[in-house]
Short mmCIF file of C-alpha atoms in Angstrom, two decimals:
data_model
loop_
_atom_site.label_atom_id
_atom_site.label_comp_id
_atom_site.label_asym_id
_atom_site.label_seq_id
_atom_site.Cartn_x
_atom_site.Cartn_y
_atom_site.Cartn_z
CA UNK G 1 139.11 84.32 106.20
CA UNK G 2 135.33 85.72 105.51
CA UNK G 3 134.82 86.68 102.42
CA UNK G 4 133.14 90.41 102.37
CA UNK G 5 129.92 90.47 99.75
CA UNK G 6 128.00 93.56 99.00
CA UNK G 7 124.98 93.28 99.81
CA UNK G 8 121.84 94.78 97.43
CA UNK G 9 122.66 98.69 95.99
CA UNK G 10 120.46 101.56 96.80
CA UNK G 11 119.71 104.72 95.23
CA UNK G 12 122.28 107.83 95.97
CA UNK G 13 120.91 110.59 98.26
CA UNK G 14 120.94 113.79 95.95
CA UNK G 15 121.87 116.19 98.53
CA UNK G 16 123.79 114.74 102.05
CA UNK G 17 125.72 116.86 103.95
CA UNK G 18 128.56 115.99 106.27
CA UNK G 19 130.17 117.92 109.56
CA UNK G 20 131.12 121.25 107.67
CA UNK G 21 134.38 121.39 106.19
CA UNK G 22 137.46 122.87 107.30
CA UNK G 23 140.86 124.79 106.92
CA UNK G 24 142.15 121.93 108.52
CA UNK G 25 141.79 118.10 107.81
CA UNK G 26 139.05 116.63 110.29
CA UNK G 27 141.81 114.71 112.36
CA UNK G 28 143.77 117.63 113.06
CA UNK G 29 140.72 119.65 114.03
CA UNK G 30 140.71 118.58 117.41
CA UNK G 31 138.94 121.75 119.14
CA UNK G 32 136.30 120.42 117.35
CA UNK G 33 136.64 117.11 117.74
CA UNK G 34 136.70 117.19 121.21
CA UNK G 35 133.87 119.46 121.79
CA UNK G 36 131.06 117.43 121.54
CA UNK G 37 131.24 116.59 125.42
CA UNK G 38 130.04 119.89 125.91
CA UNK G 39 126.72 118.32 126.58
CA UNK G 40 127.09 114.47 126.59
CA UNK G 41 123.32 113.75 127.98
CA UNK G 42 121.81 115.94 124.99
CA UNK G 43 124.40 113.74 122.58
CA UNK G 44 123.63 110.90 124.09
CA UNK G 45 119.58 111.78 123.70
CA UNK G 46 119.57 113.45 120.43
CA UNK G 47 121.72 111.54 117.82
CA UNK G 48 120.49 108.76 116.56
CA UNK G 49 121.81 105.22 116.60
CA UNK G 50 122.84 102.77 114.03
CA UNK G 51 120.71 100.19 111.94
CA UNK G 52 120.17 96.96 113.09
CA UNK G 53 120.98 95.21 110.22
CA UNK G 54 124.45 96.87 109.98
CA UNK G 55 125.02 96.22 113.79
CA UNK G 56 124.10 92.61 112.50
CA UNK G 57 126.20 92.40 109.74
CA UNK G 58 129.15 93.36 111.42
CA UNK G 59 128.47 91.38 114.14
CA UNK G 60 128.62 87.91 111.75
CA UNK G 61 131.10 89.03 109.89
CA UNK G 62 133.44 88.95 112.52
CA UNK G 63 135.57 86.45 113.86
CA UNK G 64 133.86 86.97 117.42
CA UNK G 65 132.57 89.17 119.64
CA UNK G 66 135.48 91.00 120.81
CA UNK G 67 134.89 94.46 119.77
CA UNK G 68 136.60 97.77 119.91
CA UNK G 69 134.36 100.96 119.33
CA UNK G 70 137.13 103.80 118.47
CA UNK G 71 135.49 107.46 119.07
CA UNK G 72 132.64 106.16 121.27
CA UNK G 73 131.50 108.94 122.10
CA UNK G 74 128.81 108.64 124.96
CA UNK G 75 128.60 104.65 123.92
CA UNK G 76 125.40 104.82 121.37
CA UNK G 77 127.13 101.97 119.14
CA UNK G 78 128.35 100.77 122.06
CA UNK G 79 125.35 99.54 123.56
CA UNK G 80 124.25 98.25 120.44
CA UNK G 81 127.28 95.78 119.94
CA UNK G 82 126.25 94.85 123.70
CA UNK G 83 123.03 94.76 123.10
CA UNK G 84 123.75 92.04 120.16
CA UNK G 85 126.11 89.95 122.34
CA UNK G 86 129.47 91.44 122.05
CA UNK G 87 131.86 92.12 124.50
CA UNK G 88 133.11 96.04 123.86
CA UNK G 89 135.77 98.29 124.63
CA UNK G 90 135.72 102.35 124.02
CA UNK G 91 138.68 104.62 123.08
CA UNK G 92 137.22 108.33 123.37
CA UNK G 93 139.48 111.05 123.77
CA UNK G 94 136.94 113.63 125.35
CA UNK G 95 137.04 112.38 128.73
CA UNK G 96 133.34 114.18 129.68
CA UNK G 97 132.03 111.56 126.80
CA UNK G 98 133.69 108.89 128.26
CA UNK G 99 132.24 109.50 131.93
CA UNK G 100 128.99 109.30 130.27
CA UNK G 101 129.45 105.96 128.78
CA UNK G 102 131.34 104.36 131.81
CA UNK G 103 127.48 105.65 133.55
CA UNK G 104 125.22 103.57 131.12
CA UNK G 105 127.69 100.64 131.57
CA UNK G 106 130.44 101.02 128.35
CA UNK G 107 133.69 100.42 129.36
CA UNK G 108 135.66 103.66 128.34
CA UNK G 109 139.56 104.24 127.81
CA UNK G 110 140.41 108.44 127.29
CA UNK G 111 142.63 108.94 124.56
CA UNK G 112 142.89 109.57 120.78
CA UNK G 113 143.21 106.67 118.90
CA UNK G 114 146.16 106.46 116.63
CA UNK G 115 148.08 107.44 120.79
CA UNK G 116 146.02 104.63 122.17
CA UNK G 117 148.25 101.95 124.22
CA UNK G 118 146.12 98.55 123.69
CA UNK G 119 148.87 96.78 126.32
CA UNK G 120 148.95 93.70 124.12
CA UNK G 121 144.56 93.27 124.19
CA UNK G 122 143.33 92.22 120.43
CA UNK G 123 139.84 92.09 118.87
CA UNK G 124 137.62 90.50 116.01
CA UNK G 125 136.29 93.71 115.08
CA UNK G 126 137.34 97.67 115.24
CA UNK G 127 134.41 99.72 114.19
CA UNK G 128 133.94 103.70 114.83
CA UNK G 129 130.46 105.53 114.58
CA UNK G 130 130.65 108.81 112.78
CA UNK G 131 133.74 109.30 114.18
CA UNK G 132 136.58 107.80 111.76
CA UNK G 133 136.77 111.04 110.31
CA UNK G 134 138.66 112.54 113.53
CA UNK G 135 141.29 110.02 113.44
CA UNK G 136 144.43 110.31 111.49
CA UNK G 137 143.00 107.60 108.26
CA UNK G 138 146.91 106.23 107.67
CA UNK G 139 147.75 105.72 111.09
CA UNK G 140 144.28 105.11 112.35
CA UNK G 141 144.39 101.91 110.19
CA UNK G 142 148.08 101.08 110.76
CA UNK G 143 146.78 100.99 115.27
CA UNK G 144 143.43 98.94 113.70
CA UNK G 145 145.75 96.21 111.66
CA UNK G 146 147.84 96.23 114.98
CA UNK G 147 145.05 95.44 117.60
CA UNK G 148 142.83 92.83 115.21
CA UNK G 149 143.58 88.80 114.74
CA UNK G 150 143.90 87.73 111.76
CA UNK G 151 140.31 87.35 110.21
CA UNK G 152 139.07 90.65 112.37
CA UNK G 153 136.89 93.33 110.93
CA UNK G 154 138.17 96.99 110.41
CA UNK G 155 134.46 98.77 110.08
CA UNK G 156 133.96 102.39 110.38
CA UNK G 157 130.62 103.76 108.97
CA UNK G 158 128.99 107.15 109.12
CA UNK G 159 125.09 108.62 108.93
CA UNK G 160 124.72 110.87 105.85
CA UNK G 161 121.70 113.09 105.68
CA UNK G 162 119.60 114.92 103.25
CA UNK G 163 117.73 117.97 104.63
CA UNK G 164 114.42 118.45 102.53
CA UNK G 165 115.12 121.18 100.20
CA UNK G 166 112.75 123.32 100.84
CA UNK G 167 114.04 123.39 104.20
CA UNK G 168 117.61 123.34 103.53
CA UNK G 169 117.55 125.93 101.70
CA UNK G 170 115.64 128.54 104.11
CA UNK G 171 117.86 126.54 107.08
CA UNK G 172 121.11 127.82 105.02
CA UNK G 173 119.31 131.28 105.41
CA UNK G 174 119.00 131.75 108.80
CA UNK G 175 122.79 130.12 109.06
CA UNK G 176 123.77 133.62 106.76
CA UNK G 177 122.10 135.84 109.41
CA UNK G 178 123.22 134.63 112.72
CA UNK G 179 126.27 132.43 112.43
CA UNK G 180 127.49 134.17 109.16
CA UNK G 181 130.94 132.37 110.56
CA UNK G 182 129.61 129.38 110.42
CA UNK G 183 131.28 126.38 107.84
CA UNK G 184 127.19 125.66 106.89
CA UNK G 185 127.27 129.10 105.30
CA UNK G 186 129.39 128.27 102.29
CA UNK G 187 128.92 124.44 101.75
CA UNK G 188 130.75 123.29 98.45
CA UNK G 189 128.84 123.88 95.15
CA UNK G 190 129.34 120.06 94.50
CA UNK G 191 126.75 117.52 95.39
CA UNK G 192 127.18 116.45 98.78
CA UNK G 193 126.90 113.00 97.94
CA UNK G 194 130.22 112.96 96.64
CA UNK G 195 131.84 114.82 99.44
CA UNK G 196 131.00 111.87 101.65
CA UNK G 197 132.01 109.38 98.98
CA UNK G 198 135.46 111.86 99.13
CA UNK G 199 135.54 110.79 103.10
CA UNK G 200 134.93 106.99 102.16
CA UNK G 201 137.77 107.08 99.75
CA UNK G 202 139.58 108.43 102.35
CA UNK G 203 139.15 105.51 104.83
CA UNK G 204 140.20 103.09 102.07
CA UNK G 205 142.31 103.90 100.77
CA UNK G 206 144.06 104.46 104.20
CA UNK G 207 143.29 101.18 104.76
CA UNK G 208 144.83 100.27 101.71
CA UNK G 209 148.53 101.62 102.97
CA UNK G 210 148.86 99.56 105.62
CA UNK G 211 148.86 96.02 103.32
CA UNK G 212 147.52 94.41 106.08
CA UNK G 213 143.20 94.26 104.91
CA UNK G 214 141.30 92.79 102.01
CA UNK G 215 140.17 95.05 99.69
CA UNK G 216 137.52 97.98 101.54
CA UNK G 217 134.14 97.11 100.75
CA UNK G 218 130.92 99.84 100.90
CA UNK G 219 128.06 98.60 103.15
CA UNK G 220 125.04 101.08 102.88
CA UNK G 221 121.74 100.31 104.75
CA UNK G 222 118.90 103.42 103.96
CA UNK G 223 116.40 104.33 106.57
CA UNK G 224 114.44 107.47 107.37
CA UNK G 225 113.46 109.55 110.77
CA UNK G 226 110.79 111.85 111.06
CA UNK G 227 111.59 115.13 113.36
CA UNK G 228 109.23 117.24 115.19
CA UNK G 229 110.49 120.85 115.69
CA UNK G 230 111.93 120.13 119.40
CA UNK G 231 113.63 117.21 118.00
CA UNK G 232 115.51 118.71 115.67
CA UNK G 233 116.29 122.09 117.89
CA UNK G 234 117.47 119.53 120.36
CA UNK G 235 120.18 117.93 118.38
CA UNK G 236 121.04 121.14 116.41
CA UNK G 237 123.29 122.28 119.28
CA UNK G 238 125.11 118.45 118.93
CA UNK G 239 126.58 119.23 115.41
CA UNK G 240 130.55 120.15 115.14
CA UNK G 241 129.81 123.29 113.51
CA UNK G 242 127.56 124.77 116.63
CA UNK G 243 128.71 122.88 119.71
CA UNK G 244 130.81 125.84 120.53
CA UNK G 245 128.61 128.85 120.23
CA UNK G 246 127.60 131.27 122.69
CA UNK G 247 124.34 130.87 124.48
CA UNK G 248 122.58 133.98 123.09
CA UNK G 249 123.68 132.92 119.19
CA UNK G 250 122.54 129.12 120.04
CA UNK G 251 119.28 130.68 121.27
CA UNK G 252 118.84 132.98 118.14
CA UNK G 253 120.06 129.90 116.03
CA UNK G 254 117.62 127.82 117.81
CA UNK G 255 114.37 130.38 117.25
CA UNK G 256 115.39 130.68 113.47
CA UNK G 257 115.42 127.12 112.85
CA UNK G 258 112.14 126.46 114.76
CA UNK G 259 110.13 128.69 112.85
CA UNK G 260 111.19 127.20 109.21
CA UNK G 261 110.23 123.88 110.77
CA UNK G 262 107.09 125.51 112.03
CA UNK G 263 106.29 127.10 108.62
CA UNK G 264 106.38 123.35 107.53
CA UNK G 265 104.06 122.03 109.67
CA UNK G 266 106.14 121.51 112.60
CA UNK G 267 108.26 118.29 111.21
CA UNK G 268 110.00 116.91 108.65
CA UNK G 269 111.12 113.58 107.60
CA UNK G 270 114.79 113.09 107.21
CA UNK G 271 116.67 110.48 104.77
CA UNK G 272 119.23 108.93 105.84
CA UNK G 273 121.83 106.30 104.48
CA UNK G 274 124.34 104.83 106.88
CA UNK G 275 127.51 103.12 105.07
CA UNK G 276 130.09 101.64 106.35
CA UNK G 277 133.47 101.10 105.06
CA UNK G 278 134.52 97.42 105.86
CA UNK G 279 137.86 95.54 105.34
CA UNK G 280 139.14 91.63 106.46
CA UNK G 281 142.76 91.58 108.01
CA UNK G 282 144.35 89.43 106.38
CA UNK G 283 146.58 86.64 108.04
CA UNK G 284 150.02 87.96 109.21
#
């Protein structure tokens, strides 16, 4: 069995922020979780993908190349796993997503996860890109420890951000005035950082119930993007808390948000940190 070593610790973002909270847990959401097919070619365009070296990492860590991308979405990780050899397999329950993958050449199942039928098929690795949070974390990892050989990977990782704060702050603004409904409104007084690290906990210790996976590791690879103002206004409409707003609110959102990036120049750069929460299964 591989042994899981972290690799080289980076500094803590001060202030990321993940898909706004809600009344309900994330995997019971599912209006929202669903509603990102609402445009799967501006998805597809907008969000970014995954770092290489994680994509890497995963890719040697497991057994083979068998891999099964759980909330794939329009196939972004997807084509990276290809891309680096692997065979891959999508479980997506918005079917509009789905089509969208099955068109750049990801083969696509429609269904929720932890409802998934994998007719007896097994993998070396189950990963999910910013998407674990949708799935039920007890029984999502009780369906992974059921479809992985002995050895496999369980990996789900997620992007977390840090808005500028200079930005952020006049972003949270214009939030107040047109979507004064809107979960961005009244983010938790407690650094975001630790509201992720609340969601990686999460995962494990899920992971943890089943008995069936080494002891969760933390991978975390940092990298940055720089946005111009139609880059950002482009993927704004992509994010959980927006996807399902009316045209003429997306439009005011949209002209608010443009001119605080234009009042700084017209771009920003964004930090990321991508981290991944990685366990072995262990023999049967």
């Amino acid at each position: 069995m591989p042994t899981l070593q972290p690799e080289s610790p980076s500094p803590e973002p001060s202030a990321v922020r993940p898909e706004p909270p809600s009344s309900l847990p994330p995997h019971r959401a599912r209006a929202m979780a669903e509603s990102f097919g609402v445009d799967a070619a501006r998805y597809d365009r907008a969000r970014p993908p995954y770092p290489a070296e994680l994509i890497e990492r995963i890719v040697r860590t497991a057994p083979g190349r068998d891999v099964l991308d759980v909330g794939s979405g329009t196939g972004i990780a997807a084509r990276q796993f290809r891309a680096a050899g692997c065979t891959v397999l999508g479980v997506e329950p918005d079917a509009r997503m789905a089509e969208f993958a099955r068109g750049t050449g990801v083969e696509a199942e429609v269904s929720t996860f932890e409802d998934w039928d994998p007719a007896g098929r097994t993998f070396d690795a189950v990963v999910a890109g910013t998407a674990w949070h949708w799935v039920d974390p007890v029984a999502g990892a009780a369906q992974a420890a059921r479809v992985l050989r002995p050895g496999g990977l369980l990996a789900p990782f997620n992007h977390v951000f840090q808005l500028p704060p200079e930005l952020g702050e006049q972003l949270t603004e214009v939030y107040r005035r047109v979507v004064p409904d809107s979960p961005f409104v009244n983010q938790p007084t407690r650094p975001a950082a630790e509201l992720y690290q609340a969601i990686f906990d999460k995962i494990a210790e899920g992971i943890r119930t089943t008995g069936q996976f080494a002891e969760p590791e933390q991978w975390r690879y940092d990298w940055e993007r720089t946005y111009t103002r139609d880059e950002w206004l482009d993927q704004l409409p992509t994010s959980g808390g927006f996807t399902r707003l009316p045209a003429d609110r997306l439009a005011e959102l949209q002209a608010g948000v443009g001119a605080a990036i234009d009042a700084m120049g017209g771009s920003f750069t964004m930090p990321y940190a991508t981290v991944a929460v990685a366990a072995v299964r262990t023999p049967a």
